[in-house]
Coordinates of C-alpha atoms in Angstrom, one line a residue:
M1 CA 23.0 46.4 8.4
E2 CA 25.5 44.0 10.0
N3 CA 25.7 40.5 8.6
G4 CA 23.3 38.2 10.5
S5 CA 21.2 40.9 12.1
Q6 CA 18.4 40.7 9.6
K7 CA 15.3 39.0 11.1
W8 CA 13.8 36.7 8.4
R9 CA 10.1 36.1 8.6
F10 CA 10.0 32.7 7.0
Q11 CA 10.9 29.2 8.3
G12 CA 10.5 25.6 7.2
N13 CA 7.2 23.8 7.6
K14 CA 7.9 21.5 10.6
R15 CA 4.8 19.4 9.9
L16 CA 6.5 18.1 6.8
N17 CA 9.5 16.9 8.9
S18 CA 7.4 15.0 11.4
T19 CA 5.0 13.5 8.8
S20 CA 7.8 12.3 6.5
A21 CA 9.4 10.5 9.4
I22 CA 6.6 7.9 9.3
S23 CA 6.9 7.0 5.6
I24 CA 8.4 3.9 4.0
R25 CA 10.7 6.1 2.1
G26 CA 12.0 7.8 5.3
I27 CA 12.5 4.4 6.9
M28 CA 14.2 3.0 3.8
D29 CA 16.6 5.9 3.7
M30 CA 17.5 5.3 7.4
L31 CA 18.2 1.6 6.8
I32 CA 20.3 2.3 3.6
G33 CA 22.3 4.9 5.5
N34 CA 23.3 2.2 7.9
F35 CA 25.0 -0.1 5.3
S36 CA 28.6 -1.0 5.8
T37 CA 30.7 0.5 3.0
D38 CA 33.2 -2.4 3.4
D39 CA 30.7 -5.1 2.3
P40 CA 31.0 -5.9 -1.4
R41 CA 27.9 -8.1 -1.5
P42 CA 24.8 -6.9 -3.4
I43 CA 21.9 -5.4 -1.4
I44 CA 19.0 -7.8 -0.9
P45 CA 15.9 -5.5 -1.0
L46 CA 13.2 -7.3 1.0
G47 CA 11.8 -4.0 2.3
N48 CA 10.0 -2.1 -0.4
G49 CA 7.3 -3.7 -2.7
D50 CA 8.8 -2.8 -6.0
P51 CA 9.5 -5.9 -8.1
S52 CA 9.9 -3.9 -11.3
Q53 CA 13.7 -4.1 -11.0
F54 CA 13.7 -7.9 -11.5
P55 CA 13.4 -9.4 -15.0
C56 CA 11.0 -12.1 -13.8
F57 CA 8.5 -9.3 -13.0
R58 CA 8.7 -7.3 -16.3
T59 CA 5.4 -5.7 -17.3
S60 CA 3.4 -7.0 -20.2
T61 CA 4.4 -6.1 -23.8
T62 CA 0.8 -4.9 -24.2
A63 CA 1.4 -2.2 -21.6
E64 CA 4.7 -1.2 -23.2
E65 CA 3.2 -1.0 -26.6
A66 CA 0.3 1.0 -25.3
I67 CA 2.7 3.6 -24.0
V68 CA 4.6 3.8 -27.3
D69 CA 1.3 4.1 -29.3
S70 CA 0.1 6.8 -26.9
L71 CA 3.3 8.8 -27.5
H72 CA 3.3 8.3 -31.3
S73 CA -0.3 9.4 -31.6
T74 CA 0.6 13.0 -30.5
K75 CA -2.8 13.2 -28.9
H76 CA -1.6 13.1 -25.3
N77 CA 1.1 15.7 -25.0
G78 CA -1.0 18.4 -23.5
Y79 CA -2.7 19.1 -20.2
A80 CA -5.3 16.6 -19.1
P81 CA -8.7 17.5 -17.6
A82 CA -8.5 17.7 -13.8
A83 CA -10.4 14.4 -13.2
G84 CA -8.5 12.6 -16.0
V85 CA -8.7 11.9 -19.7
P86 CA -12.2 10.8 -20.6
S87 CA -11.2 7.6 -22.4
A88 CA -9.1 6.5 -19.5
R89 CA -11.9 7.2 -17.0
R90 CA -14.2 5.2 -19.1
A91 CA -11.8 2.3 -19.4
I92 CA -11.2 2.2 -15.6
A93 CA -14.9 2.3 -15.0
N94 CA -15.4 -0.7 -17.3
Y95 CA -12.4 -2.5 -15.7
L96 CA -13.9 -2.1 -12.2
N97 CA -17.4 -3.0 -13.4
R98 CA -16.2 -6.5 -14.2
D99 CA -16.4 -7.3 -10.5
L100 CA -19.4 -5.2 -9.4
P101 CA -23.2 -5.9 -9.3
Y102 CA -23.9 -2.4 -10.6
K103 CA -22.3 -0.1 -13.1
L104 CA -19.9 2.8 -12.5
S105 CA -19.9 5.6 -15.0
P106 CA -16.7 7.4 -16.2
N107 CA -17.9 10.3 -13.9
D108 CA -17.4 8.1 -10.9
V109 CA -13.6 7.7 -11.6
Y110 CA -10.9 10.3 -10.9
L111 CA -7.4 9.7 -12.1
T112 CA -4.4 10.3 -9.8
S113 CA -0.7 10.3 -9.8
G114 CA -0.4 6.8 -8.3
C115 CA -2.4 5.4 -5.4
I116 CA -0.6 7.6 -3.0
Q117 CA -2.2 10.7 -4.5
A118 CA -5.6 8.8 -4.4
I119 CA -5.0 8.6 -0.6
E120 CA -4.3 12.3 -0.5
V121 CA -7.5 13.2 -2.5
A122 CA -9.7 10.9 -0.3
L123 CA -8.4 12.2 3.0
A124 CA -8.5 15.9 1.9
A125 CA -12.1 15.4 0.7
I126 CA -13.4 14.1 4.1
T127 CA -11.4 16.4 6.4
N128 CA -13.3 19.0 8.5
P129 CA -12.5 20.6 11.8
G130 CA -12.6 18.1 14.6
A131 CA -13.1 15.1 12.3
N132 CA -11.4 11.7 13.0
I133 CA -10.7 8.7 10.9
L134 CA -10.3 5.0 11.9
L135 CA -7.2 3.4 10.6
P136 CA -6.1 -0.3 10.8
R137 CA -3.2 -1.3 12.9
P138 CA -1.1 -2.6 11.3
G139 CA -1.7 -0.4 8.2
F140 CA 0.0 1.5 5.4
P141 CA 1.8 4.6 6.9
A142 CA 0.9 7.0 4.1
Y143 CA -2.6 7.2 5.8
E144 CA -0.9 8.3 9.1
S145 CA 1.3 10.9 7.5
R146 CA -1.4 12.4 5.3
A147 CA -3.9 12.5 8.1
A148 CA -1.3 14.3 10.3
Y149 CA -0.7 16.8 7.5
E150 CA -4.5 17.4 7.1
N151 CA -4.9 17.7 10.9
L152 CA -7.3 14.8 10.7
Q153 CA -7.4 12.9 14.0
V154 CA -6.5 9.3 13.8
R155 CA -7.9 6.4 15.9
H156 CA -6.6 2.8 15.4
F157 CA -8.6 -0.4 15.3
D158 CA -6.6 -3.6 15.5
L159 CA -6.4 -6.3 12.9
L160 CA -6.5 -9.8 14.5
P161 CA -3.4 -11.9 13.7
D162 CA -5.0 -15.1 14.9
K163 CA -7.9 -14.6 12.6
G164 CA -6.1 -14.0 9.4
W165 CA -5.7 -10.3 10.2
E166 CA -9.5 -9.6 10.1
V167 CA -10.9 -6.3 11.2
D168 CA -11.8 -6.2 14.9
V169 CA -15.3 -4.8 14.2
D170 CA -16.1 -4.5 17.9
A171 CA -13.1 -2.2 18.3
V172 CA -14.3 -0.1 15.3
E173 CA -17.7 0.4 17.0
A174 CA -16.1 1.3 20.3
L175 CA -13.7 3.8 18.7
A176 CA -16.3 5.7 16.6
D177 CA -18.1 8.8 17.8
E178 CA -20.1 11.6 16.3
N179 CA -16.9 13.1 14.7
T180 CA -15.8 9.9 13.0
V181 CA -16.2 10.2 9.2
A182 CA -14.5 7.2 7.7
M183 CA -12.6 3.9 8.1
V184 CA -9.8 2.5 6.0
I185 CA -9.4 -1.1 4.9
I186 CA -6.5 -2.5 2.8
N187 CA -7.4 -5.6 0.8
P188 CA -5.3 -7.5 -0.2
G189 CA -3.4 -6.5 2.9
N190 CA -0.3 -4.4 3.2
P191 CA 1.7 -5.2 5.4
C192 CA 0.0 -8.5 6.3
G193 CA -0.5 -10.4 3.0
N194 CA -4.0 -11.3 4.0
V195 CA -7.1 -11.4 1.7
Y196 CA -10.6 -10.7 3.1
S197 CA -13.5 -13.0 2.4
Y198 CA -16.9 -11.8 1.0
D199 CA -18.6 -12.4 4.4
H200 CA -16.0 -10.4 6.3
L201 CA -16.2 -7.4 3.9
K202 CA -20.0 -7.5 4.2
L203 CA -19.7 -7.3 8.0
V204 CA -17.3 -4.4 7.7
A205 CA -19.8 -2.6 5.3
E206 CA -22.7 -3.2 7.7
T207 CA -20.7 -1.9 10.6
A208 CA -19.7 1.3 8.8
R209 CA -23.4 1.8 7.7
K210 CA -24.4 1.4 11.4
L211 CA -21.9 4.1 12.4
G212 CA -22.8 6.4 9.5
I213 CA -19.3 6.5 8.1
L214 CA -17.9 5.8 4.6
V215 CA -15.2 3.2 3.8
I216 CA -12.0 4.0 2.0
A217 CA -11.0 0.7 0.4
D218 CA -7.3 0.6 -0.6
E219 CA -7.3 -2.1 -3.4
V220 CA -4.0 -1.3 -5.0
Y221 CA -3.1 -5.0 -4.8
S222 CA -6.4 -6.1 -6.3
H223 CA -6.4 -9.5 -7.9
L224 CA -2.9 -10.3 -6.7
T225 CA -4.0 -13.3 -4.7
F226 CA -2.6 -16.8 -4.7
G227 CA -4.4 -18.5 -1.7
S228 CA -7.8 -20.0 -1.2
T229 CA -9.6 -16.7 -0.8
P230 CA -10.5 -14.8 -4.0
F231 CA -10.3 -11.0 -4.2
V232 CA -13.6 -9.3 -3.6
P233 CA -13.8 -5.5 -4.1
M234 CA -15.4 -3.5 -1.3
G235 CA -17.4 -1.7 -4.0
V236 CA -19.6 -4.8 -4.2
F237 CA -21.2 -3.5 -1.0
G238 CA -21.6 0.1 -2.2
S239 CA -25.4 -0.2 -1.8
I240 CA -24.8 -0.9 1.9
V241 CA -22.3 1.9 2.6
P242 CA -20.6 4.5 0.4
V243 CA -17.1 3.4 -0.7
L244 CA -14.1 5.3 -2.0
S245 CA -12.2 2.6 -3.9
L246 CA -8.5 3.4 -4.5
G247 CA -6.4 1.5 -7.0
A248 CA -3.6 1.7 -9.6
I249 CA -1.9 -0.1 -12.4
S250 CA 1.3 0.0 -10.4
K251 CA 1.1 -3.4 -8.8
R252 CA -0.9 -5.7 -11.1
W253 CA 1.1 -4.5 -14.1
V254 CA 4.3 -4.0 -12.2
V255 CA 4.8 -0.4 -13.2
P256 CA 4.9 1.8 -10.0
G257 CA 7.0 4.4 -11.7
W258 CA 4.3 5.1 -14.3
R259 CA 2.3 6.8 -11.5
L260 CA -1.2 6.0 -12.7
G261 CA -3.8 5.5 -10.0
W262 CA -7.5 6.3 -9.4
L263 CA -10.2 7.0 -6.9
A264 CA -13.7 5.6 -7.7
T265 CA -16.9 6.5 -5.9
S266 CA -18.7 3.2 -5.4
D267 CA -22.0 4.6 -4.3
P268 CA -25.1 3.6 -6.3
N269 CA -27.4 5.4 -3.8
G270 CA -25.7 8.8 -4.5
I271 CA -24.9 9.5 -0.8
L272 CA -21.4 10.9 -1.6
Q273 CA -23.0 13.4 -4.0
K274 CA -25.7 14.5 -1.5
T275 CA -23.1 15.0 1.3
G276 CA -20.7 17.1 -0.8
I277 CA -17.9 14.5 -0.9
V278 CA -18.0 14.3 -4.7
E279 CA -17.8 18.1 -4.9
S280 CA -14.8 18.1 -2.5
I281 CA -13.0 15.4 -4.6
T282 CA -13.5 17.5 -7.7
G283 CA -12.3 20.6 -5.9
Y284 CA -9.1 18.9 -4.8
C285 CA -8.4 17.6 -8.3
N286 CA -8.7 21.1 -9.5
I287 CA -5.8 22.3 -7.3
T288 CA -3.4 19.4 -7.5
T289 CA -1.3 17.8 -10.2
D290 CA -2.3 15.1 -12.7
A291 CA -1.1 11.8 -13.8
A292 CA 1.1 12.1 -16.9
T293 CA -1.3 12.6 -19.9
F294 CA 0.5 10.1 -22.2
V295 CA 0.1 7.4 -19.5
Q296 CA -3.5 8.2 -19.2
G297 CA -3.8 7.9 -23.0
A298 CA -2.4 4.4 -22.8
V299 CA -4.8 3.1 -20.1
P300 CA -7.6 1.8 -22.4
Q301 CA -5.2 -0.4 -24.4
I302 CA -3.5 -1.6 -21.2
L303 CA -6.7 -2.5 -19.4
E304 CA -8.5 -4.0 -22.3
N305 CA -5.8 -5.9 -24.2
T306 CA -3.5 -7.4 -21.5
K307 CA -3.8 -11.2 -21.8
D308 CA -4.7 -13.5 -19.0
E309 CA -1.4 -15.4 -19.5
F310 CA 0.5 -12.3 -18.2
F311 CA -1.5 -12.2 -14.9
S312 CA -1.3 -16.0 -14.5
K313 CA 2.5 -15.9 -14.8
L314 CA 2.7 -13.0 -12.4
I315 CA 0.6 -14.8 -9.8
G316 CA 2.6 -18.0 -10.2
T317 CA 5.9 -16.2 -9.7
L318 CA 4.5 -14.4 -6.6
K319 CA 3.2 -17.7 -5.1
E320 CA 6.5 -19.5 -5.6
A321 CA 8.4 -16.6 -4.1
A322 CA 6.0 -16.4 -1.1
E323 CA 6.5 -20.2 -0.5
K324 CA 10.3 -19.8 -0.5
C325 CA 10.0 -16.8 1.8
V326 CA 7.8 -18.8 4.3
D327 CA 10.2 -21.8 4.1
G328 CA 13.2 -19.5 4.9
I329 CA 11.4 -17.8 7.8
K330 CA 10.8 -21.2 9.4
D331 CA 14.6 -21.7 9.6
V332 CA 15.0 -18.5 11.7
P333 CA 13.9 -19.3 15.3
C334 CA 13.4 -15.6 16.3
L335 CA 10.9 -15.1 13.5
T336 CA 7.4 -16.5 13.3
F337 CA 4.2 -15.8 11.4
T338 CA 0.6 -16.4 12.3
S339 CA -0.7 -17.0 8.8
K340 CA 0.8 -17.5 5.4
P341 CA 0.5 -14.7 2.9
E342 CA -2.4 -15.2 0.5
G343 CA -2.1 -11.9 -1.5
S344 CA -0.2 -8.7 -2.1
M345 CA 3.6 -8.9 -1.9
F346 CA 4.3 -9.1 1.8
V347 CA 4.2 -11.1 5.0
L348 CA 4.2 -9.7 8.5
V349 CA 6.5 -11.6 10.8
K350 CA 6.7 -11.6 14.6
L351 CA 10.2 -11.0 16.1
N352 CA 11.1 -12.7 19.4
A353 CA 13.8 -10.3 20.6
S354 CA 14.3 -12.3 23.8
L355 CA 16.1 -14.9 21.8
L356 CA 18.8 -12.4 20.8
E357 CA 21.8 -11.4 22.8
D358 CA 22.2 -7.7 22.0
I359 CA 19.0 -6.7 20.1
G360 CA 16.1 -5.1 22.0
D361 CA 13.4 -4.5 19.4
D362 CA 12.4 -4.6 15.7
L363 CA 14.1 -1.3 14.8
E364 CA 17.4 -2.4 16.3
F365 CA 17.1 -5.8 14.5
C366 CA 16.5 -4.2 11.1
M367 CA 19.2 -1.6 11.6
K368 CA 21.9 -4.1 12.5
L369 CA 20.7 -6.5 9.8
A370 CA 21.2 -3.8 7.2
K371 CA 24.6 -2.9 8.5
E372 CA 25.9 -6.5 8.9
E373 CA 24.1 -8.3 6.0
K374 CA 23.0 -5.6 3.6
V375 CA 19.4 -7.0 3.8
I376 CA 16.6 -4.5 4.0
I377 CA 13.4 -5.5 5.9
I378 CA 11.0 -3.0 7.4
P379 CA 10.6 -2.5 11.2
A380 CA 6.8 -2.7 11.8
G381 CA 6.9 -0.8 15.1
M382 CA 7.9 2.4 13.4
A383 CA 6.2 1.8 10.0
F384 CA 3.0 0.1 10.9
G385 CA 2.4 0.5 14.7
M386 CA 3.3 -3.2 15.5
K387 CA 6.3 -3.2 17.8
N388 CA 8.5 -6.3 17.4
W389 CA 7.1 -7.3 14.1
V390 CA 8.8 -6.9 10.7
R391 CA 7.6 -6.8 7.2
I392 CA 9.3 -8.9 4.5
T393 CA 8.5 -8.6 0.8
F394 CA 8.8 -11.7 -1.5
A395 CA 8.3 -9.7 -4.7
C396 CA 11.9 -10.3 -5.8
E397 CA 13.8 -12.8 -7.8
I398 CA 13.4 -16.1 -6.0
S399 CA 17.2 -16.3 -5.7
A400 CA 17.2 -13.0 -3.9
V401 CA 14.5 -14.2 -1.5
E402 CA 16.5 -17.3 -0.7
E403 CA 19.7 -15.4 -0.3
G404 CA 18.1 -12.8 1.9
L405 CA 16.7 -15.4 4.2
R406 CA 20.1 -17.2 4.3
R407 CA 21.7 -14.0 5.5
I408 CA 18.9 -13.4 8.1
K409 CA 19.5 -16.9 9.4
A410 CA 23.3 -16.2 9.6
F411 CA 22.5 -13.0 11.4
Y412 CA 20.3 -14.8 13.9
Q413 CA 23.0 -17.4 14.6
R414 CA 25.5 -14.7 15.3
H415 CA 23.3 -12.8 17.7
A416 CA 21.4 -15.7 19.3
K417 CA 21.6 -16.0 23.1
K418 CA 23.9 -18.8 24.2
Q419 CA 21.9 -21.7 25.8

C-alpha cells in the first residue's frame, strides 16, 4: 500500500474545538499570545479571577494544616465514593445549613472536581432531547460551552445594568416554553460583581416555580461580599422552587487549584427525587472523575476550623482593591461602569470605542492592550455576550491593580481621538 493511500476512519471531535473557543482559558491564551516579546515589564493579570498567586491572598493556615493532616493520616489515599467522602459531604451540608431555614443531609451533597465540574454534572443531569436552558447575559461562559457540548439549547435573558444587574424576570417568562427545564443565576455575580437581594431572589424563585423549571444557583463566590447587600443563598427558597446549588472552596479559601467543589440539591419538597434528577446526578457521578480524595479528607477541618479573622481580612483586601480599581477606571474616559462591585472579584465596564482612533470594539481593545501594555482584561463580547464591555478583576495585589489601571490610562491617551 502506497504511503498516504490508507483511509483512516477516525477524526477529531469538532465540537470540542468550537466549545473551547468560548472559554476564559481560550480567550486568555489568545491574549497572552499577543504579548510583545520586547517588553520587559511584568504582566498585569487583570483578566482571570485567581488571586492565589499574590501573597496578600494566601489561604488560611488552617486549610494548609488540614491538607497536611489528611495526607499524614494515610486514610485518604484511595478511591473515594462516587458522590464523595461521607465526612466531607456531611461537613459541606453542615456548612450550607448555617444559612438555610431547613436542613440538608449529607445525601443532598455531591462532591466535584471544582465548581466547573459541578456545572457539568448539573447540565448533564437535566439534558434531554429538545430541552432548553435559560442563561444570563452576561454570564459565565462555561455554561455556554457545556450546554453546546450537551446539545442543550440555550436562550439568554438579560441582566439589567441600570438596576444593579438584576434578572429581567419579564424576559425569563417570555423566553420559556414547554421545553425549558432550568435557569441559571450567578450570585455574587461573575462577571458583574453584583449581589442580589433577598427580595429579588425570591422573585426569581417565584418566577421559576410559575414556569415549572428548576434553578441552578452558581454560588462559588458565596460570602465574598463587601457592599451594602449581604449574601443570601438561593437555597433559602428551596421550598418555592427546586434548586441545584453549586459551590467550592476555591474562592472563599483562595485555593482554586485544589479543585474541590460541590453540587447540593436544595429541595425540601423532594421534587428533584420524584422527577429523576437526583438519579441522573448520581448516574453522572458514577461515570466521571472525583475530586482528589486527600482534599476531600481535609474538608471537615477546613470548613469547621477556619477563623472569622481570615475571612474578614480577605474581604477587607478585596474591598480596598475594588475601590482602587473603581478609582482607576474613573481616570480612563473610554471606560465607565453602571454600578460599583459589591461582591465576587470583578467589575464589568462599558467601553466607548467611539473615543478611540483605531479601535473598533472590545476584542480589539483587549488585544492591543495586551500587546502594547502587557495588561490582560477580558473582552466581554466574546466571553460574556456583551459587546463593547470588558471585565476587570481586582483580586490582585493593590499595587498591581493600580499599575494596571495606569497602563490602561496611558493606552487610552495614546489611542484617543484628537479633539
